[in-house]
Amino acid sequence: MLDQDMKQKIATGEGFIAALDQSGGSTPKALKGYGVEEDAWSSEEEMFGLIHAMRSRVITSPAFTGDKVLGAILFERTMDGTVDGKPTPQALLERGVVPFIKIDKGLEDEANGVQLMKPNPDLDILLHRSKALGVFGTKERSVVNLANREGIAAVVAQQFEVGQQVLAAGLMPIIEPEVNIKSPERAEADQILLEEILKNLDALPDGVQVMLKLSLPAKAGLFDPLVDHPAVLRVVALSGGFARPEACVELAKNRGIIASFSRALLNDLRHQMSDDEFNASLGEAIDEIHGASTAKRPVAA
């Protein structure tokens, strides 16, 4: 059973969702962006310790509260760790931030212009553990590179199949079929993706809802039918490689969609900053993304 207070906050809250879920191969890149070079660790455990320290610094910052940050997506090891001596999901909840967990195990090689999720045979175990820790929902990512209907249909079908497994475990799935914003067929892929998602939403039983995490569309307003669909709790957008100013401008063009940014949120933070500098920089990023998500006010305005 979903926690109704958390569901209400995500459904109607004036804010956005932070993505703190870089994992595996993206962790060294995230640390480098934070000003930590690869010679700073000598094992995977040390690497994950450094990225956890970064995330802990974000979560405990006075700028990071439920007033503007509705939720946060965690990597599994972050969920299993502690912040200020408390399990990370509890630390988030105490700040008014709803915890989510990234559950996919990475991507298959490209076929039919898309990358499906790798098999995840232990998913039920992870879902049960996440629920016990107070996590509200999940996030699972696939990638669409070309406007291939067969491929996109397969991505969406797989996403909704995993979503049903998540729902059965009493959690809220964030379905994330990301369209590569550098795709030469981006606009066509967006349109096919819209059609395939609508088919799957219409097939859900009455009263069942999911969340969607999508690339910002090439055509502003294209995803309005998803925002308005009764089977959608909330539509959130990834930054997808856009720098924060550009991501916020594009987000502000799309009614009813809020941010779920990672790089665009954390990009200006550095390990070497004093706490005052760190908190000021994070606060500025949060304010910009919050404005684009809620007031639909782009940075340049």
CSV table of C-alpha atoms in Angstrom, one decimal:
chain,number,residue,atom,x,y,z
A,1,MET,CA,0.0,0.0,0.0
A,2,LEU,CA,1.4,3.4,-0.9
A,3,ASP,CA,1.9,6.0,1.8
A,4,GLN,CA,-0.9,8.5,1.1
A,5,ASP,CA,0.9,11.5,2.6
A,6,MET,CA,3.9,10.9,0.3
A,7,LYS,CA,1.7,10.3,-2.6
A,8,GLN,CA,-0.2,13.6,-2.0
A,9,LYS,CA,3.1,15.5,-1.8
A,10,ILE,CA,4.4,14.1,-5.0
A,11,ALA,CA,1.1,14.6,-6.8
A,12,THR,CA,0.4,18.2,-5.8
A,13,GLY,CA,3.6,19.6,-4.3
A,14,GLU,CA,5.2,22.8,-5.7
A,15,GLY,CA,8.7,21.6,-6.3
A,16,PHE,CA,10.9,19.1,-8.1
A,17,ILE,CA,12.6,15.8,-7.6
A,18,ALA,CA,16.4,15.6,-7.2
A,19,ALA,CA,18.2,12.7,-8.9
A,20,LEU,CA,21.1,11.5,-6.7
A,21,ASP,CA,21.4,8.1,-8.3
A,22,GLN,CA,24.6,8.1,-10.4
A,23,SER,CA,25.9,4.6,-10.3
A,24,GLY,CA,28.5,2.2,-11.7
A,25,GLY,CA,30.4,3.7,-14.7
A,26,SER,CA,28.9,7.2,-14.1
A,27,THR,CA,30.3,7.5,-10.6
A,28,PRO,CA,33.9,8.5,-11.6
A,29,LYS,CA,32.5,11.2,-13.9
A,30,ALA,CA,30.2,12.5,-11.2
A,31,LEU,CA,33.2,12.6,-8.8
A,32,LYS,CA,35.4,14.4,-11.3
A,33,GLY,CA,32.7,17.0,-11.8
A,34,TYR,CA,32.7,17.4,-8.0
A,35,GLY,CA,36.4,18.1,-8.1
A,36,VAL,CA,37.6,14.6,-7.0
A,37,GLU,CA,40.1,13.0,-9.4
A,38,GLU,CA,40.4,9.2,-9.9
A,39,ASP,CA,43.7,9.0,-7.9
A,40,ALA,CA,41.7,9.9,-4.8
A,41,TRP,CA,40.5,6.3,-4.4
A,42,SER,CA,42.1,2.9,-4.8
A,43,SER,CA,39.1,0.7,-4.6
A,44,GLU,CA,35.4,0.6,-5.5
A,45,GLU,CA,34.5,0.8,-1.8
A,46,GLU,CA,36.5,4.0,-1.4
A,47,MET,CA,34.9,5.5,-4.6
A,48,PHE,CA,31.4,4.8,-3.4
A,49,GLY,CA,32.4,6.2,0.0
A,50,LEU,CA,33.4,9.5,-1.7
A,51,ILE,CA,30.2,9.7,-3.7
A,52,HIS,CA,28.1,9.0,-0.6
A,53,ALA,CA,29.9,11.8,1.2
A,54,MET,CA,29.0,14.1,-1.6
A,55,ARG,CA,25.3,13.0,-1.5
A,56,SER,CA,25.3,13.3,2.3
A,57,ARG,CA,26.6,16.9,2.0
A,58,VAL,CA,23.7,17.7,-0.4
A,59,ILE,CA,21.0,16.0,1.7
A,60,THR,CA,22.2,17.8,4.9
A,61,SER,CA,22.5,21.2,3.3
A,62,PRO,CA,20.1,23.8,4.7
A,63,ALA,CA,19.1,24.5,1.1
A,64,PHE,CA,17.9,20.9,0.6
A,65,THR,CA,14.5,20.7,2.2
A,66,GLY,CA,11.0,19.6,1.3
A,67,ASP,CA,9.9,23.2,0.7
A,68,LYS,CA,11.3,23.0,-2.9
A,69,VAL,CA,12.7,19.5,-3.2
A,70,LEU,CA,9.7,17.1,-3.2
A,71,GLY,CA,11.6,13.9,-3.6
A,72,ALA,CA,15.1,12.4,-4.2
A,73,ILE,CA,16.1,9.4,-6.2
A,74,LEU,CA,18.8,7.3,-4.6
A,75,PHE,CA,21.3,4.7,-5.8
A,76,GLU,CA,20.9,1.4,-4.0
A,77,ARG,CA,24.1,1.8,-2.0
A,78,THR,CA,23.1,5.3,-1.0
A,79,MET,CA,19.7,3.9,0.2
A,80,ASP,CA,21.6,1.3,2.3
A,81,GLY,CA,24.0,3.9,3.8
A,82,THR,CA,23.4,6.4,6.5
A,83,VAL,CA,23.3,10.2,6.7
A,84,ASP,CA,24.0,11.8,10.1
A,85,GLY,CA,23.8,8.3,11.6
A,86,LYS,CA,20.3,7.6,10.2
A,87,PRO,CA,19.3,5.4,7.2
A,88,THR,CA,19.3,7.6,4.2
A,89,PRO,CA,15.6,7.3,3.4
A,90,GLN,CA,14.8,8.3,7.1
A,91,ALA,CA,17.2,11.3,6.8
A,92,LEU,CA,15.3,12.4,3.7
A,93,LEU,CA,11.9,12.0,5.2
A,94,GLU,CA,12.9,14.1,8.2
A,95,ARG,CA,13.7,16.9,5.8
A,96,GLY,CA,10.3,16.5,4.1
A,97,VAL,CA,11.8,14.9,1.0
A,98,VAL,CA,10.2,11.7,-0.4
A,99,PRO,CA,12.7,8.9,-1.1
A,100,PHE,CA,12.8,6.9,-4.4
A,101,ILE,CA,15.3,4.2,-5.5
A,102,LYS,CA,16.9,3.5,-8.8
A,103,ILE,CA,16.2,-0.2,-9.6
A,104,ASP,CA,17.5,-0.9,-13.1
A,105,LYS,CA,20.8,-2.7,-13.6
A,106,GLY,CA,21.9,-0.8,-16.6
A,107,LEU,CA,21.2,-1.1,-20.3
A,108,GLU,CA,21.4,-3.8,-23.0
A,109,ASP,CA,23.3,-3.1,-26.2
A,110,GLU,CA,21.4,-1.1,-28.8
A,111,ALA,CA,18.9,-2.9,-31.0
A,112,ASN,CA,16.1,-1.4,-33.1
A,113,GLY,CA,17.4,2.0,-32.2
A,114,VAL,CA,16.8,1.5,-28.4
A,115,GLN,CA,18.5,0.1,-25.3
A,116,LEU,CA,16.3,-2.0,-23.1
A,117,MET,CA,17.0,-2.6,-19.4
A,118,LYS,CA,19.1,-5.6,-18.5
A,119,PRO,CA,17.3,-8.4,-16.7
A,120,ASN,CA,16.9,-7.9,-12.9
A,121,PRO,CA,16.1,-11.3,-11.4
A,122,ASP,CA,16.5,-10.1,-7.8
A,123,LEU,CA,14.1,-7.1,-8.2
A,124,ASP,CA,11.5,-8.4,-5.8
A,125,ILE,CA,14.1,-8.6,-3.0
A,126,LEU,CA,15.2,-5.1,-3.6
A,127,LEU,CA,11.6,-3.8,-3.7
A,128,HIS,CA,10.8,-5.5,-0.4
A,129,ARG,CA,14.0,-4.1,1.2
A,130,SER,CA,13.3,-0.6,-0.1
A,131,LYS,CA,9.7,-0.6,1.1
A,132,ALA,CA,10.9,-1.6,4.6
A,133,LEU,CA,13.3,1.3,4.7
A,134,GLY,CA,10.5,3.8,4.0
A,135,VAL,CA,11.1,4.3,0.2
A,136,PHE,CA,8.0,5.5,-1.7
A,137,GLY,CA,8.9,4.7,-5.3
A,138,THR,CA,11.3,3.5,-7.9
A,139,LYS,CA,13.0,4.7,-11.1
A,140,GLU,CA,13.9,2.5,-14.1
A,141,ARG,CA,15.7,3.9,-17.2
A,142,SER,CA,15.8,2.8,-20.8
A,143,VAL,CA,17.1,4.8,-23.8
A,144,VAL,CA,15.6,5.6,-27.2
A,145,ASN,CA,18.2,6.7,-29.8
A,146,LEU,CA,16.1,6.5,-33.0
A,147,ALA,CA,12.5,6.8,-34.1
A,148,ASN,CA,12.0,3.1,-34.5
A,149,ARG,CA,8.4,2.1,-33.6
A,150,GLU,CA,9.2,-1.5,-32.9
A,151,GLY,CA,12.1,-0.6,-30.6
A,152,ILE,CA,10.2,2.1,-28.8
A,153,ALA,CA,7.1,-0.2,-28.3
A,154,ALA,CA,9.5,-2.8,-26.8
A,155,VAL,CA,11.0,-0.2,-24.4
A,156,VAL,CA,7.6,1.0,-23.2
A,157,ALA,CA,6.2,-2.5,-22.9
A,158,GLN,CA,9.2,-3.5,-20.8
A,159,GLN,CA,8.9,-0.4,-18.6
A,160,PHE,CA,5.2,-1.0,-17.9
A,161,GLU,CA,5.9,-4.6,-17.1
A,162,VAL,CA,8.5,-3.6,-14.5
A,163,GLY,CA,6.1,-0.9,-13.3
A,164,GLN,CA,3.5,-3.6,-12.6
A,165,GLN,CA,6.0,-5.5,-10.5
A,166,VAL,CA,6.8,-2.3,-8.6
A,167,LEU,CA,3.1,-1.5,-8.0
A,168,ALA,CA,2.5,-5.1,-6.7
A,169,ALA,CA,5.2,-4.4,-4.1
A,170,GLY,CA,3.4,-1.4,-2.9
A,171,LEU,CA,5.7,1.2,-4.5
A,172,MET,CA,5.2,3.9,-7.1
A,173,PRO,CA,7.2,3.3,-10.3
A,174,ILE,CA,8.8,6.2,-12.2
A,175,ILE,CA,8.8,4.9,-15.8
A,176,GLU,CA,11.8,6.4,-17.7
A,177,PRO,CA,12.1,5.8,-21.4
A,178,GLU,CA,14.7,8.5,-22.1
A,179,VAL,CA,14.9,9.9,-25.6
A,180,ASN,CA,18.5,10.9,-26.5
A,181,ILE,CA,18.4,14.6,-27.0
A,182,LYS,CA,21.2,14.3,-29.5
A,183,SER,CA,19.2,11.9,-31.7
A,184,PRO,CA,18.9,13.0,-35.3
A,185,GLU,CA,15.3,11.7,-35.1
A,186,ARG,CA,14.4,13.3,-31.7
A,187,ALA,CA,11.1,14.9,-32.6
A,188,GLU,CA,9.8,11.7,-34.4
A,189,ALA,CA,10.9,9.6,-31.5
A,190,ASP,CA,9.1,11.9,-29.1
A,191,GLN,CA,5.9,11.4,-31.1
A,192,ILE,CA,6.1,7.6,-31.3
A,193,LEU,CA,7.0,7.5,-27.6
A,194,LEU,CA,3.9,9.6,-26.7
A,195,GLU,CA,1.6,7.2,-28.7
A,196,GLU,CA,3.1,4.1,-27.1
A,197,ILE,CA,2.9,5.4,-23.6
A,198,LEU,CA,-0.7,6.4,-24.1
A,199,LYS,CA,-1.6,2.9,-25.3
A,200,ASN,CA,0.0,1.4,-22.1
A,201,LEU,CA,-1.6,4.0,-19.8
A,202,ASP,CA,-5.0,3.3,-21.3
A,203,ALA,CA,-4.6,-0.4,-20.6
A,204,LEU,CA,-3.9,0.1,-16.9
A,205,PRO,CA,-6.8,-0.9,-14.5
A,206,ASP,CA,-9.0,2.0,-13.3
A,207,GLY,CA,-7.4,3.8,-10.4
A,208,VAL,CA,-3.9,2.6,-11.0
A,209,GLN,CA,-1.3,5.3,-11.4
A,210,VAL,CA,2.4,5.5,-12.4
A,211,MET,CA,4.9,8.4,-12.8
A,212,LEU,CA,6.7,9.2,-16.0
A,213,LYS,CA,10.3,10.6,-16.3
A,214,LEU,CA,10.9,11.9,-19.9
A,215,SER,CA,13.4,13.9,-21.9
A,216,LEU,CA,12.2,17.4,-22.5
A,217,PRO,CA,10.4,17.2,-25.9
A,218,ALA,CA,11.6,18.8,-29.0
A,219,LYS,CA,8.1,20.3,-29.5
A,220,ALA,CA,7.0,22.2,-26.3
A,221,GLY,CA,3.7,20.9,-25.0
A,222,LEU,CA,3.8,17.6,-26.8
A,223,PHE,CA,3.4,15.7,-23.5
A,224,ASP,CA,0.3,17.6,-22.3
A,225,PRO,CA,-1.8,14.5,-22.9
A,226,LEU,CA,0.4,12.6,-20.4
A,227,VAL,CA,0.3,15.4,-17.8
A,228,ASP,CA,-3.6,15.2,-18.0
A,229,HIS,CA,-3.9,11.4,-18.1
A,230,PRO,CA,-5.7,10.0,-15.0
A,231,ALA,CA,-3.3,7.1,-14.8
A,232,VAL,CA,-0.3,9.5,-14.4
A,233,LEU,CA,0.5,10.8,-10.8
A,234,ARG,CA,3.2,13.2,-12.1
A,235,VAL,CA,5.4,13.8,-15.1
A,236,VAL,CA,9.0,14.7,-14.4
A,237,ALA,CA,11.8,15.6,-16.8
A,238,LEU,CA,15.4,14.7,-16.9
A,239,SER,CA,18.0,17.3,-18.0
A,240,GLY,CA,19.4,14.8,-20.5
A,241,GLY,CA,22.7,16.6,-21.0
A,242,PHE,CA,21.4,20.1,-21.2
A,243,ALA,CA,23.2,22.6,-19.0
A,244,ARG,CA,21.0,24.0,-16.2
A,245,PRO,CA,20.1,27.3,-17.8
A,246,GLU,CA,19.0,25.6,-21.1
A,247,ALA,CA,17.3,22.7,-19.2
A,248,CYS,CA,15.3,25.3,-17.2
A,249,VAL,CA,14.3,27.3,-20.3
A,250,GLU,CA,13.1,24.1,-22.0
A,251,LEU,CA,11.3,22.9,-18.8
A,252,ALA,CA,9.5,26.2,-18.4
A,253,LYS,CA,7.9,25.7,-21.9
A,254,ASN,CA,6.1,22.6,-20.8
A,255,ARG,CA,3.0,22.9,-18.6
A,256,GLY,CA,2.6,20.5,-15.7
A,257,ILE,CA,6.1,18.9,-15.9
A,258,ILE,CA,8.5,19.3,-13.1
A,259,ALA,CA,12.2,18.7,-13.0
A,260,SER,CA,14.1,15.5,-12.0
A,261,PHE,CA,17.6,16.8,-12.7
A,262,SER,CA,21.0,15.3,-11.7
A,263,ARG,CA,23.9,17.0,-13.5
A,264,ALA,CA,21.9,20.2,-13.9
A,265,LEU,CA,21.4,20.3,-10.2
A,266,LEU,CA,24.8,19.3,-9.0
A,267,ASN,CA,27.1,20.6,-11.7
A,268,ASP,CA,28.4,23.7,-9.9
A,269,LEU,CA,29.2,21.9,-6.6
A,270,ARG,CA,32.8,21.2,-5.7
A,271,HIS,CA,34.4,19.2,-3.0
A,272,GLN,CA,36.8,22.1,-2.2
A,273,MET,CA,34.0,24.6,-1.4
A,274,SER,CA,33.5,25.8,2.1
A,275,ASP,CA,30.2,24.9,3.6
A,276,ASP,CA,28.9,28.4,3.0
A,277,GLU,CA,30.0,28.4,-0.7
A,278,PHE,CA,28.5,24.9,-1.1
A,279,ASN,CA,25.2,25.7,0.4
A,280,ALA,CA,24.9,29.0,-1.5
A,281,SER,CA,25.7,27.3,-4.9
A,282,LEU,CA,23.2,24.4,-4.2
A,283,GLY,CA,20.6,26.9,-3.1
A,284,GLU,CA,21.0,28.9,-6.3
A,285,ALA,CA,20.6,25.7,-8.4
A,286,ILE,CA,17.5,24.6,-6.4
A,287,ASP,CA,15.9,28.1,-6.7
A,288,GLU,CA,16.4,28.1,-10.5
A,289,ILE,CA,15.1,24.6,-11.0
A,290,HIS,CA,12.2,25.2,-8.6
A,291,GLY,CA,11.2,28.3,-10.6
A,292,ALA,CA,11.2,26.5,-13.9
A,293,SER,CA,9.2,23.6,-12.4
A,294,THR,CA,6.5,25.6,-10.7
A,295,ALA,CA,6.2,29.2,-11.8
A,296,LYS,CA,7.4,28.1,-15.3
A,297,ARG,CA,9.9,30.9,-15.0
A,298,PRO,CA,13.0,30.3,-17.1
A,299,VAL,CA,16.4,31.4,-15.7
A,300,ALA,CA,16.7,34.2,-18.3
A,301,ALA,CA,13.4,35.8,-17.3
